[in-house]
Short mmCIF file of C-alpha atoms and ligand atoms in Angstrom, two decimals:
data_model
loop_
_atom_site.label_atom_id
_atom_site.label_comp_id
_atom_site.label_asym_id
_atom_site.label_seq_id
_atom_site.Cartn_x
_atom_site.Cartn_y
_atom_site.Cartn_z
CA UNK A 15 8.72 -49.37 6.79
CA UNK A 16 6.32 -50.54 9.44
CA UNK A 17 6.36 -54.29 9.67
CA UNK A 18 2.72 -54.35 10.68
CA UNK A 19 1.06 -52.40 7.95
CA UNK A 20 3.77 -52.74 5.28
CA UNK A 21 3.77 -49.02 4.65
CA UNK A 22 4.71 -45.92 6.50
CA UNK A 23 7.01 -46.03 9.44
CA UNK A 24 6.69 -47.63 12.83
CA UNK A 25 6.46 -44.13 14.30
CA UNK A 26 3.45 -43.29 12.13
CA UNK A 27 1.88 -46.53 13.15
CA UNK A 28 2.52 -45.84 16.79
CA UNK A 29 0.88 -42.46 16.38
CA UNK A 30 -2.23 -44.02 14.88
CA UNK A 31 -2.27 -46.61 17.63
CA UNK A 32 -2.27 -43.87 20.21
CA UNK A 33 -5.55 -42.52 18.99
CA UNK A 34 -6.89 -46.03 18.53
CA UNK A 35 -6.05 -47.09 22.03
CA UNK A 36 -7.94 -44.14 23.41
CA UNK A 37 -6.39 -43.01 26.62
CA UNK A 38 -3.50 -45.43 26.67
CA UNK A 39 -0.09 -44.54 25.42
CA UNK A 40 2.18 -46.78 23.43
CA UNK A 41 5.80 -45.87 23.91
CA UNK A 42 7.08 -47.58 20.80
CA UNK A 43 10.27 -48.38 22.66
CA UNK A 44 10.20 -51.90 21.33
CA UNK A 45 8.72 -51.46 17.91
CA UNK A 46 9.46 -54.97 16.89
CA UNK A 47 6.83 -56.65 14.86
CA UNK A 48 3.49 -57.18 16.45
CA UNK A 49 4.73 -57.27 19.91
CA UNK A 50 5.65 -53.89 18.71
CA UNK A 51 4.36 -51.53 21.17
CA UNK A 52 5.92 -53.61 23.83
CA UNK A 53 5.26 -51.39 26.73
CA UNK A 54 1.57 -51.15 25.98
CA UNK A 55 -0.41 -49.00 28.26
CA UNK A 56 0.18 -46.32 30.75
CA UNK A 57 -1.54 -46.71 34.07
CA UNK A 58 -5.03 -45.62 33.22
CA UNK A 59 -8.33 -46.75 34.59
CA UNK A 60 -9.10 -48.95 31.63
CA UNK A 61 -5.65 -50.13 30.53
CA UNK A 62 -3.66 -53.14 31.69
CA UNK A 63 -0.86 -52.73 34.21
CA UNK A 64 2.15 -50.99 32.76
CA UNK A 65 5.02 -52.90 31.14
CA UNK A 66 3.62 -56.37 31.79
CA UNK A 67 6.07 -59.18 31.15
CA UNK A 68 9.06 -56.94 31.59
CA UNK A 69 11.71 -57.98 34.11
CA UNK A 70 10.73 -57.06 37.64
CA UNK A 71 7.23 -55.74 36.81
CA UNK A 72 4.69 -57.17 39.24
CA UNK A 73 0.94 -57.48 39.16
CA UNK A 74 -1.60 -59.62 40.94
CA UNK A 75 -4.75 -61.13 39.46
CA UNK A 76 -7.13 -60.83 42.40
CA UNK A 77 -10.20 -62.74 43.62
CA UNK A 78 -10.85 -64.95 40.61
CA UNK A 79 -12.13 -68.48 40.31
CA UNK A 80 -8.63 -69.90 39.85
CA UNK A 81 -8.20 -73.26 38.13
CA UNK A 82 -4.50 -74.06 38.35
CA UNK A 83 -4.81 -77.53 36.75
CA UNK A 84 -2.36 -78.58 39.47
CA UNK A 85 -4.09 -80.84 42.01
CA UNK A 86 -2.59 -80.45 45.44
CA UNK A 87 -1.78 -76.75 45.23
CA UNK A 88 -1.35 -75.36 48.73
CA UNK A 89 -4.49 -73.72 50.05
CA UNK A 90 -6.76 -75.09 47.33
CA UNK A 91 -10.54 -75.16 47.80
CA UNK A 92 -10.99 -78.42 45.87
CA UNK A 93 -8.80 -81.49 45.33
CA UNK A 94 -8.15 -80.26 41.80
CA UNK A 95 -6.06 -77.20 42.62
CA UNK A 96 -8.99 -74.78 42.36
CA UNK A 97 -9.59 -71.61 44.39
CA UNK A 98 -12.66 -69.54 45.10
CA UNK A 99 -11.51 -65.91 45.20
CA UNK A 100 -7.90 -66.86 44.52
CA UNK A 101 -4.97 -64.64 43.60
CA UNK A 102 -2.10 -65.14 41.16
CA UNK A 103 1.01 -62.96 41.49
CA UNK A 104 3.10 -62.44 38.37
CA UNK A 105 6.57 -60.91 38.25
CA UNK A 106 8.18 -60.37 34.87
CA UNK A 107 7.21 -63.45 32.90
CA UNK A 108 6.90 -65.75 35.90
CA UNK A 109 4.20 -66.84 38.34
CA UNK A 110 5.50 -65.97 41.80
CA UNK A 111 2.63 -66.94 44.09
CA UNK A 112 -0.83 -68.50 44.07
CA UNK A 113 -3.20 -68.36 47.03
CA UNK A 114 -5.71 -66.22 48.83
CA UNK A 115 -5.31 -62.65 50.04
CA UNK A 116 -1.71 -62.58 48.87
CA UNK A 117 0.37 -59.76 50.30
CA UNK A 118 1.93 -58.25 47.24
CA UNK A 119 3.25 -54.87 48.31
CA UNK A 120 2.69 -52.28 45.62
CA UNK A 121 2.04 -54.69 42.76
CA UNK A 122 -0.61 -53.54 40.30
CA UNK A 123 -3.97 -55.30 40.55
CA UNK A 124 -6.21 -56.93 37.98
CA UNK A 125 -9.67 -57.45 39.41
CA UNK A 126 -10.91 -60.94 38.50
CA UNK A 127 -14.07 -61.08 40.61
CA UNK A 128 -16.64 -63.26 38.85
CA UNK A 129 -14.06 -64.40 36.36
CA UNK A 130 -12.13 -67.61 35.73
CA UNK A 131 -8.34 -67.52 35.89
CA UNK A 132 -6.72 -70.52 34.23
CA UNK A 133 -3.80 -71.54 32.02
CA UNK A 134 -4.09 -70.73 28.33
CA UNK A 135 -5.16 -73.50 25.98
CA UNK A 136 -2.54 -75.55 24.13
CA UNK A 137 -3.12 -76.78 20.59
CA UNK A 138 -0.82 -79.64 19.58
CA UNK A 139 -1.72 -79.65 15.88
CA UNK A 140 -2.82 -76.67 13.82
CA UNK A 141 -2.12 -75.84 10.17
CA UNK A 142 -2.01 -72.09 10.63
CA UNK A 143 -0.80 -71.39 7.11
CA UNK A 144 -4.26 -72.30 5.79
CA UNK A 145 -5.86 -69.15 7.19
CA UNK A 146 -6.29 -67.50 3.75
CA UNK A 147 -8.34 -70.54 2.67
CA UNK A 148 -10.42 -70.81 5.83
CA UNK A 149 -13.72 -72.55 5.34
CA UNK A 150 -12.99 -73.00 1.64
CA UNK A 151 -13.97 -76.70 1.76
CA UNK A 152 -16.29 -76.90 4.77
CA UNK A 153 -18.19 -79.99 3.59
CA UNK A 154 -15.19 -81.98 2.44
CA UNK A 155 -13.93 -85.40 3.28
CA UNK A 156 -10.23 -86.21 3.07
CA UNK A 157 -10.20 -88.05 -0.23
CA UNK A 158 -12.56 -88.05 -3.23
CA UNK A 159 -14.88 -91.03 -2.87
CA UNK A 160 -16.35 -90.67 -6.35
CA UNK A 161 -19.86 -89.82 -5.18
CA UNK A 162 -19.95 -86.47 -6.92
CA UNK A 163 -21.27 -84.85 -3.78
CA UNK A 164 -20.06 -81.58 -2.30
CA UNK A 165 -18.13 -83.66 0.23
CA UNK A 166 -16.30 -85.46 -2.55
CA UNK A 167 -15.75 -82.48 -4.83
CA UNK A 168 -14.29 -80.41 -2.03
CA UNK A 169 -11.95 -83.20 -0.87
CA UNK A 170 -8.94 -82.04 1.09
CA UNK A 171 -6.33 -84.23 -0.59
CA UNK A 172 -6.69 -82.62 -3.99
CA UNK A 173 -8.01 -79.16 -3.19
CA UNK A 174 -5.54 -78.32 -0.45
CA UNK A 175 -2.60 -80.70 -0.72
CA UNK A 176 -2.65 -81.30 -4.48
CA UNK A 177 -2.23 -84.97 -3.57
CA UNK A 178 -1.65 -86.93 -6.79
CA UNK A 179 -2.92 -83.84 -8.59
CA UNK A 180 0.05 -81.52 -8.95
CA UNK A 181 -0.91 -77.89 -9.23
CA UNK A 182 -4.52 -78.38 -8.19
CA UNK A 183 -3.99 -77.80 -4.49
CA UNK A 184 -3.85 -74.42 -2.82
CA UNK A 185 -0.69 -75.56 -1.02
CA UNK A 186 1.19 -75.95 -4.30
CA UNK A 187 0.95 -72.22 -4.91
CA UNK A 188 1.82 -70.67 -1.56
CA UNK A 189 4.30 -67.81 -1.71
CA UNK A 190 6.34 -66.83 1.36
CA UNK A 191 3.96 -63.85 1.82
CA UNK A 192 0.97 -66.21 1.89
CA UNK A 193 2.74 -68.20 4.58
CA UNK A 194 3.50 -65.10 6.62
CA UNK A 195 0.08 -63.51 6.60
CA UNK A 196 -1.73 -66.82 7.04
CA UNK A 197 0.40 -67.84 9.98
CA UNK A 198 0.19 -64.42 11.59
CA UNK A 199 -3.56 -63.91 11.20
CA UNK A 200 -4.34 -67.47 12.25
CA UNK A 201 -2.08 -67.19 15.26
CA UNK A 202 -3.60 -63.90 16.36
CA UNK A 203 -7.05 -65.42 15.94
CA UNK A 204 -6.19 -68.22 18.34
CA UNK A 205 -4.49 -65.85 20.75
CA UNK A 206 -7.70 -63.83 20.83
CA UNK A 207 -9.55 -67.05 21.69
CA UNK A 208 -7.23 -67.91 24.58
CA UNK A 209 -4.95 -70.44 22.87
CA UNK A 210 -1.55 -69.36 24.15
CA UNK A 211 0.56 -72.21 22.75
CA UNK A 212 0.50 -73.99 19.40
CA UNK A 213 2.32 -76.67 17.49
CA UNK A 214 2.14 -75.24 14.00
CA UNK A 215 2.08 -78.11 11.54
CA UNK A 216 3.22 -75.91 8.70
CA UNK A 217 3.32 -78.32 5.78
CA UNK A 218 4.37 -75.46 3.58
CA UNK A 219 8.16 -75.53 3.64
CA UNK A 220 8.67 -75.33 -0.10
CA UNK A 221 11.84 -73.26 0.30
CA UNK A 222 14.02 -71.58 2.90
CA UNK A 223 12.08 -68.36 2.28
CA UNK A 224 8.80 -70.07 3.14
CA UNK A 225 10.31 -71.35 6.37
CA UNK A 226 11.75 -67.96 7.25
CA UNK A 227 8.34 -66.32 6.83
CA UNK A 228 6.64 -68.97 8.96
CA UNK A 229 9.14 -68.35 11.75
CA UNK A 230 8.82 -64.58 11.40
CA UNK A 231 5.03 -64.84 11.71
CA UNK A 232 5.20 -67.09 14.76
CA UNK A 233 7.53 -64.60 16.42
CA UNK A 234 5.39 -61.61 15.49
CA UNK A 235 2.29 -63.28 16.90
CA UNK A 236 3.84 -63.11 20.33
CA UNK A 237 2.59 -66.36 21.74
CA UNK A 238 4.31 -69.62 22.57
CA UNK A 239 4.75 -71.78 19.49
CA UNK A 240 6.57 -74.79 18.19
CA UNK A 241 7.40 -74.67 14.51
CA UNK A 242 6.67 -78.04 12.95
CA UNK A 243 9.25 -78.35 10.17
CA UNK A 244 7.38 -80.44 7.61
CA UNK A 245 7.53 -80.98 3.89
CA UNK A 246 6.07 -78.53 1.42
CA UNK A 247 2.67 -80.07 0.76
CA UNK A 248 2.13 -80.90 -2.86
CA UNK A 249 5.76 -81.43 -3.65
CA UNK A 250 6.04 -84.80 -5.33
CA UNK A 251 9.29 -85.91 -3.79
CA UNK A 252 12.23 -84.84 -1.67
CA UNK A 253 13.41 -81.30 -2.02
CA UNK A 254 16.76 -79.80 -1.24
CA UNK A 255 15.11 -77.98 1.68
CA UNK A 256 13.11 -80.60 3.60
CA UNK A 257 14.31 -82.52 5.50
CA UNK A 258 17.89 -81.62 4.57
CA UNK A 259 17.85 -78.18 6.18
CA UNK A 260 16.43 -79.32 9.50
CA UNK A 261 19.63 -78.55 11.38
CA UNK A 262 19.83 -74.97 10.19
CA UNK A 263 16.12 -74.35 10.80
CA UNK A 264 16.34 -75.79 14.30
CA UNK A 265 19.51 -73.81 14.90
CA UNK A 266 17.78 -70.59 13.94
CA UNK A 267 15.30 -71.16 16.77
CA UNK A 268 17.74 -72.13 19.48
CA UNK A 269 17.66 -69.63 22.29
CA UNK A 270 14.28 -68.22 21.24
CA UNK A 271 12.16 -67.65 24.34
CA UNK A 272 8.79 -68.39 22.77
CA UNK A 273 9.31 -70.29 19.50
CA UNK A 274 10.76 -73.79 19.42
CA UNK A 275 11.32 -76.62 16.94
CA UNK A 276 9.53 -79.90 16.28
CA UNK A 277 10.57 -82.20 13.45
CA UNK A 278 7.91 -83.22 10.97
CA UNK A 279 8.26 -86.88 10.06
CA UNK A 280 5.37 -87.90 7.81
CA UNK A 281 5.62 -91.63 7.23
CA UNK A 282 3.33 -91.61 4.20
CA UNK A 283 6.03 -89.71 2.29
CA UNK A 284 7.99 -92.96 2.18
CA UNK A 285 11.09 -94.33 3.82
CA UNK A 286 13.62 -92.30 1.80
CA UNK A 287 12.09 -89.12 3.24
CA UNK A 288 10.99 -90.03 6.72
CA UNK A 289 14.11 -92.00 7.64
CA UNK A 290 16.51 -89.02 7.57
CA UNK A 291 13.86 -86.84 9.25
CA UNK A 292 13.44 -89.22 12.18
CA UNK A 293 17.17 -89.86 12.41
CA UNK A 294 17.92 -86.14 12.54
CA UNK A 295 15.36 -85.63 15.31
CA UNK A 296 16.61 -88.58 17.34
CA UNK A 297 20.20 -87.55 16.92
CA UNK A 298 19.44 -84.10 18.24
CA UNK A 299 16.76 -84.67 20.85
CA UNK A 300 13.77 -83.18 19.03
CA UNK A 301 10.17 -84.32 19.05
CA UNK A 302 8.89 -86.03 15.90
CA UNK A 303 5.32 -85.21 14.88
CA UNK A 304 3.44 -87.19 12.24
CA UNK A 305 -0.12 -87.64 11.00
CA UNK A 306 -1.13 -91.24 11.63
CA UNK A 307 -4.46 -92.34 10.15
CA UNK A 308 -5.66 -95.27 8.12
CA UNK A 309 -6.24 -93.32 4.89
CA UNK A 310 -3.01 -92.70 2.93
CA UNK A 311 -1.94 -96.33 3.59
CA UNK A 312 -0.42 -95.54 6.97
CA UNK A 313 -1.62 -98.47 9.08
CA UNK A 314 0.95 -100.99 7.76
CA UNK A 315 3.69 -98.39 8.11
CA UNK A 316 2.87 -97.87 11.78
CA UNK A 317 2.79 -101.65 12.26
CA UNK A 318 6.28 -101.75 10.78
CA UNK A 319 7.47 -99.06 13.17
CA UNK A 320 5.76 -100.81 16.09
CA UNK A 321 7.76 -103.91 15.26
CA UNK A 322 10.96 -101.86 15.32
CA UNK A 323 11.56 -102.50 11.64
CA UNK A 324 10.60 -99.14 10.15
CA UNK A 325 12.67 -96.89 7.93
CA UNK A 326 15.15 -97.58 5.17
CA UNK A 327 17.39 -99.59 7.47
CA UNK A 328 14.51 -101.61 8.95
CA UNK A 329 15.57 -100.49 12.41
CA UNK A 330 13.35 -97.56 13.37
CA UNK A 331 10.81 -97.98 16.13
CA UNK A 332 8.33 -95.99 18.18
CA UNK A 333 9.65 -94.01 21.15
CA UNK A 334 8.52 -91.40 23.64
CA UNK A 335 9.69 -88.68 21.27
CA UNK A 336 6.81 -89.43 18.90
CA UNK A 337 3.73 -87.23 18.80
CA UNK A 338 1.17 -89.05 16.68
CA UNK A 339 -1.75 -87.06 15.33
CA UNK A 340 -5.18 -88.72 14.95
CA UNK A 341 -4.23 -92.41 15.45
CA UNK A 342 -7.51 -93.43 13.81
CA UNK A 343 -7.77 -96.94 12.42
CA UNK A 344 -4.54 -98.34 13.88
CA UNK A 345 -3.95 -101.97 14.92
CA UNK A 346 -4.03 -103.23 18.49
CA UNK A 347 -0.34 -104.11 18.22
CA UNK A 348 0.58 -100.59 17.18
CA UNK A 349 -1.55 -99.10 19.96
CA UNK A 350 0.13 -101.33 22.51
CA UNK A 351 3.55 -100.14 21.38
CA UNK A 352 2.48 -96.49 21.34
CA UNK A 353 1.29 -96.88 24.91
CA UNK A 354 4.22 -98.94 26.16
CA UNK A 355 6.86 -96.63 24.65
CA UNK A 356 5.24 -93.48 25.98
CA UNK A 357 4.47 -91.95 22.60
CA UNK A 358 1.96 -89.07 22.65
CA UNK A 359 -1.39 -88.85 20.90
CA UNK A 360 -3.10 -85.68 19.69
CA UNK A 361 -6.77 -86.06 18.77
CA UNK A 362 -8.64 -83.69 16.43
CA UNK A 363 -12.17 -84.64 17.49
CA UNK A 364 -14.31 -82.45 15.20
CA UNK A 365 -12.09 -82.84 12.16
CA UNK A 366 -11.82 -86.62 12.46
CA UNK A 367 -15.59 -86.94 12.77
CA UNK A 368 -16.23 -84.62 9.83
CA UNK A 369 -13.58 -85.65 7.35
CA UNK A 370 -13.71 -89.45 7.54
CA UNK A 371 -10.50 -90.05 9.44
CA UNK A 372 -12.38 -92.53 11.60
CA UNK A 373 -13.82 -92.38 15.08
CA UNK A 374 -11.60 -90.33 17.39
CA UNK A 375 -9.75 -92.99 19.40
CA UNK A 376 -10.57 -91.74 22.88
CA UNK A 377 -12.17 -95.00 24.01
CA UNK A 378 -9.16 -96.90 22.73
CA UNK A 379 -6.90 -94.73 24.88
CA UNK A 380 -9.16 -95.15 27.90
CA UNK A 381 -9.07 -98.93 27.47
CA UNK A 382 -5.46 -98.93 28.70
CA UNK A 383 -6.72 -97.73 32.05
CA UNK A 384 -3.58 -95.66 32.44
CA UNK A 385 -4.03 -92.09 33.69
CA UNK A 386 -0.75 -91.14 32.05
CA UNK A 387 -2.11 -92.16 28.65
CA UNK A 388 -4.41 -89.33 27.69
CA UNK A 389 -4.66 -87.20 24.55
CA UNK A 390 -3.95 -83.58 23.91
CA UNK A 391 -6.20 -81.68 21.52
CA UNK A 392 -5.73 -80.74 17.86
CA UNK A 393 -7.64 -78.10 15.97
CA UNK A 394 -6.08 -79.23 12.65
CA UNK A 395 -7.42 -77.28 9.66
CA UNK A 396 -9.57 -74.17 9.51
CA UNK A 397 -10.39 -75.08 5.92
CA UNK A 398 -13.01 -77.23 7.63
CA UNK A 399 -13.50 -76.26 11.26
CA UNK A 400 -12.82 -73.52 13.78
CA UNK A 401 -9.54 -73.53 15.71
CA UNK A 402 -11.37 -72.45 18.86
CA UNK A 403 -10.80 -74.60 21.93
CA UNK A 404 -14.27 -74.46 23.42
CA UNK A 405 -15.38 -76.33 20.30
CA UNK A 406 -12.55 -78.79 20.85
CA UNK A 407 -13.46 -79.52 24.44
CA UNK A 408 -17.18 -79.83 23.77
CA UNK A 409 -16.58 -82.11 20.78
CA UNK A 410 -14.34 -84.40 22.83
CA UNK A 411 -16.83 -84.64 25.66
CA UNK A 412 -19.93 -85.11 23.54
CA UNK A 413 -18.38 -87.62 21.15
CA UNK A 414 -17.11 -89.86 23.94
CA UNK A 415 -20.35 -89.66 25.89
CA UNK A 416 -22.40 -90.40 22.79
CA UNK A 417 -20.60 -93.69 22.29
CA UNK A 418 -20.61 -94.74 25.93
CA UNK A 419 -24.19 -93.68 26.53
CA UNK A 420 -25.41 -95.60 23.50
CA UNK A 421 -23.44 -98.67 24.61
CA UNK A 422 -25.18 -98.52 27.98
CA UNK A 423 -28.55 -98.25 26.28
CA UNK A 424 -27.71 -101.12 23.93
CA UNK A 425 -26.64 -103.39 26.78
CA UNK A 426 -30.05 -103.34 28.42
CA UNK A 427 -33.53 -104.40 27.52
CA UNK A 428 -34.57 -101.97 24.78
CA UNK A 429 -38.16 -102.07 26.01
CA UNK A 430 -37.18 -100.53 29.32
CA UNK A 431 -33.51 -99.46 29.04
CA UNK A 432 -32.79 -100.23 32.66
CA UNK A 433 -29.64 -99.07 34.40
CA UNK A 434 -27.80 -101.21 35.40
CA UNK A 435 -28.19 -103.13 32.16
CA UNK A 436 -29.05 -106.59 33.39
CA UNK A 437 -29.71 -108.75 36.43
CA UNK A 438 -26.69 -108.72 38.71
CA UNK A 439 -24.55 -106.60 36.36
CA UNK A 440 -23.02 -103.34 37.51
CA UNK A 441 -23.64 -100.29 35.34
CA UNK A 442 -21.21 -99.52 32.55
CA UNK A 443 -19.53 -102.88 32.80
CA UNK A 444 -16.48 -102.96 30.50
CA UNK A 445 -17.12 -99.38 29.51
CA UNK A 446 -14.84 -96.48 30.36
CA UNK A 447 -16.21 -93.72 32.56
CA UNK A 448 -17.95 -90.83 30.86
CA UNK A 449 -15.62 -87.91 30.25
CA UNK A 450 -16.34 -84.92 32.44
CA UNK A 451 -15.50 -81.24 32.17
CA UNK A 452 -12.26 -81.47 34.15
CA UNK A 453 -11.03 -84.28 31.88
CA UNK A 454 -11.29 -82.22 28.72
CA UNK A 455 -9.85 -79.14 30.45
CA UNK A 456 -6.83 -81.28 31.28
CA UNK A 457 -6.57 -82.40 27.64
CA UNK A 458 -6.75 -78.75 26.58
CA UNK A 459 -4.03 -77.45 28.87
CA UNK A 460 -1.49 -79.50 30.81
CA UNK A 461 -1.63 -82.51 28.49
CA UNK A 462 -0.71 -80.30 25.55
CA UNK A 463 2.21 -78.87 27.50
CA UNK A 464 3.46 -82.35 28.35
CA UNK A 465 3.13 -83.52 24.77
CA UNK A 466 5.19 -80.60 23.52
CA UNK A 467 7.70 -80.98 26.36
CA UNK A 468 6.78 -77.52 27.58
CA UNK A 469 5.29 -78.52 30.93
CA UNK A 470 8.18 -77.04 32.88
CA UNK A 471 7.12 -73.66 31.45
CA UNK A 472 3.39 -73.74 30.82
CA UNK A 473 0.17 -75.79 30.83
CA UNK A 474 -0.80 -75.04 34.43
CA UNK A 475 -0.62 -72.26 36.98
CA UNK A 476 2.26 -73.10 39.25
CA UNK A 477 4.90 -71.07 41.04
CA UNK A 478 7.98 -70.59 38.83
CA UNK A 479 6.16 -71.54 35.64
CA UNK A 480 5.77 -68.80 33.08
CA UNK A 481 2.53 -66.83 33.24
CA UNK A 482 0.46 -68.05 30.29
CA UNK A 483 -2.92 -67.12 31.73
CA UNK A 484 -6.41 -66.47 30.42
CA UNK A 485 -9.18 -64.68 32.26
CA UNK A 486 -12.67 -65.77 31.24
CA UNK A 487 -15.62 -63.55 32.03
CA UNK A 488 -18.24 -65.39 34.02
CA UNK A 489 -20.56 -62.40 34.30
CA UNK A 490 -21.70 -62.52 30.66
CA UNK A 491 -25.25 -63.32 29.62
CA UNK A 492 -24.22 -66.77 28.38
CA UNK A 493 -22.75 -68.11 31.63
CA UNK A 494 -23.96 -66.20 34.68
CA UNK A 495 -24.48 -67.50 37.34
CA UNK A 496 -21.60 -69.97 37.33
CA UNK A 497 -22.80 -72.84 39.45
CA UNK A 498 -19.94 -75.15 38.45
CA UNK A 499 -16.87 -73.38 37.14
CA UNK A 500 -15.16 -76.17 35.13
CA UNK A 501 -18.57 -77.06 33.73
CA UNK A 502 -19.38 -73.48 32.78
CA UNK A 503 -16.07 -73.10 30.94
CA UNK A 504 -16.52 -76.31 28.96
CA UNK A 505 -20.24 -76.37 28.33
CA UNK A 506 -21.21 -72.69 28.08
CA UNK A 507 -18.29 -70.45 27.18
CA UNK A 508 -16.93 -69.31 23.83
CA UNK A 509 -14.53 -66.73 22.46
CA UNK A 510 -16.45 -63.72 23.71
CA UNK A 511 -15.84 -64.86 27.28
CA UNK A 512 -12.07 -64.62 26.73
CA UNK A 513 -11.54 -61.25 28.35
CA UNK A 514 -7.79 -61.19 28.99
CA UNK A 515 -4.91 -63.24 27.56
CA UNK A 516 -1.41 -63.21 29.02
CA UNK A 517 1.66 -64.85 27.46
CA UNK A 518 4.88 -65.09 29.48
CA UNK A 519 3.58 -62.40 31.78
CA UNK A 520 2.73 -59.96 29.01
CA UNK A 521 -0.89 -58.91 28.55
CA UNK A 522 -1.82 -59.52 24.90
CA UNK A 523 -5.59 -59.21 25.14
CA UNK A 524 -7.22 -56.83 27.56
CA UNK A 525 -10.92 -56.48 28.33
CA UNK A 526 -11.94 -58.20 25.14
CA UNK A 527 -9.55 -56.53 22.73
CA UNK A 528 -6.30 -57.87 21.32
CA UNK A 529 -3.48 -55.39 21.97
CA UNK A 530 -0.75 -54.24 19.61
CA UNK A 531 -2.59 -55.37 16.52
CA UNK A 532 -4.25 -53.29 13.84
CA UNK A 533 -6.51 -55.68 11.97
CA UNK A 534 -7.52 -53.03 9.46
CA UNK A 535 -3.95 -53.22 8.22
CA UNK A 536 -3.72 -57.00 8.22
CA UNK A 537 -7.06 -57.86 6.59
CA UNK A 538 -6.12 -56.45 3.14
CA UNK A 539 -2.97 -58.57 3.14
CA UNK A 540 -4.94 -61.69 4.01
CA UNK A 541 -7.55 -60.84 1.37
CA UNK A 542 -4.80 -60.38 -1.22
CA UNK A 543 -3.37 -63.74 -0.27
CA UNK A 544 -6.79 -65.36 -0.62
CA UNK A 545 -7.23 -63.78 -4.06
CA UNK A 546 -3.79 -64.91 -5.20
CA UNK A 547 -4.34 -68.50 -4.06
CA UNK A 548 -7.83 -68.81 -5.56
CA UNK A 549 -6.55 -67.45 -8.87
CA UNK A 550 -3.66 -69.91 -8.82
CA UNK A 551 -6.02 -72.90 -8.61
CA UNK A 552 -8.39 -71.27 -11.10
CA UNK A 553 -11.22 -70.92 -8.64
CA UNK A 554 -13.43 -67.89 -8.40
CA UNK A 555 -14.23 -66.98 -4.81
CA UNK A 556 -17.95 -67.59 -4.39
CA UNK A 557 -19.47 -67.12 -0.96
CA UNK A 558 -22.54 -69.16 -1.97
CA UNK A 559 -21.41 -72.17 -4.02
CA UNK A 560 -24.01 -74.22 -5.85
CA UNK A 561 -23.28 -77.35 -3.83
ZN1 ZN B 891 -3.15 -82.13 10.26
#
């Protein structure tokens, strides 16, 4: 049976792909999952170079606007590691050279004139399993506030997590198949949009079968991923699976080239659950990810951890192995400890603003005046907002600038709004600098790699790193002419500009089309999952609800 379409054989599927690919030939030599037709295209005029990502195969991306995200790269045209008409040479899965007019022998060429060549985006917090219930609660806040509004009725805590309402949340009813198709479709969606690495916060580990399907989907997606091993959302208490099976789950991922392990350690589940989770991670050198926000009574728990008295034994503290998501509404003392210990912070700007988490804490982070203390970006939940990274970057930039700009206006005479704000005062006194395009590009790439401990492999374009590269088309109607490349990427581009996506040297999207994927086969499975989940919570799918 073909793993992609769940019927027929891989050979039949390959045959249909041949006609679909029009002029390119899939060999089917590696008919594994979605990376199935591993060898992709023959050398045709409109196909990608042959056998990309395979050992020894070489190609050069030629004459692009290259943004390495590595300041100080030899030969750069700006202090930020950027090149006008730069080349990137890839061999196998590795970047071999970056520069201008590279001599590459007989390597195949990808023409990137007029296009941006940069590292793929890195999402440090995404609940991919929720893809079947995308946009099901677009107006919701986190918790029902009793107002009877659409925002209250759709609240995330009950409708998705079944929080204090067993059986009412979609999450309560997920089958392993729902996990698989949700994770796969959501992952492919982000791959198509240029997000080449994800931390999947899969709070859906009800059973070993659920976990196995999440891992299978991450592998079939064919991009870099960290499995976040979290609880099964909606379960009232500890299960025999989470966190007890952490060692076997982590073990099943050891040696995997693209999929790794992060321990979920939600503190709001209580000390009896989070203590063994954190202890397992610390005993075995894994990252610990946790949602930290003032709703769900988390602020005093983080204070306890900041004091070094967290957990059942009153001896757990914050360390540099913590990745804290949101960090809205936390105390100054906890922030100081997070900073001083080198813990990482992932901010979900649009979600936090929409769902009443609190103001995204970017100004709080800037107040430490420490360039090493910057966030990575979180897309969070597609039940409420797109997982696209252009939206992430624009939200981060506009939110921060809104606050700072208003503070500048408020500090002056409202009748004239002079800058600087008062006699003898410099502008923006006591205010952090406005974020600019390069700042949020850094958040979206190298910061994410550092936060996931993947920066030796990805997050920037650098010799000997793996080739996780996106090529963004700057000739489109929406961006041409590109007068400022970082600015054009952040302020003008969107998914349709993502022309080519490369993961570990392998071309996964080529000239606007995702390769090795037949969506006409996957959509019915996702639709069936949606139908099953809506029926389970006794909701009738209605594309135009009454409120
Ligand atoms: Zn989340």
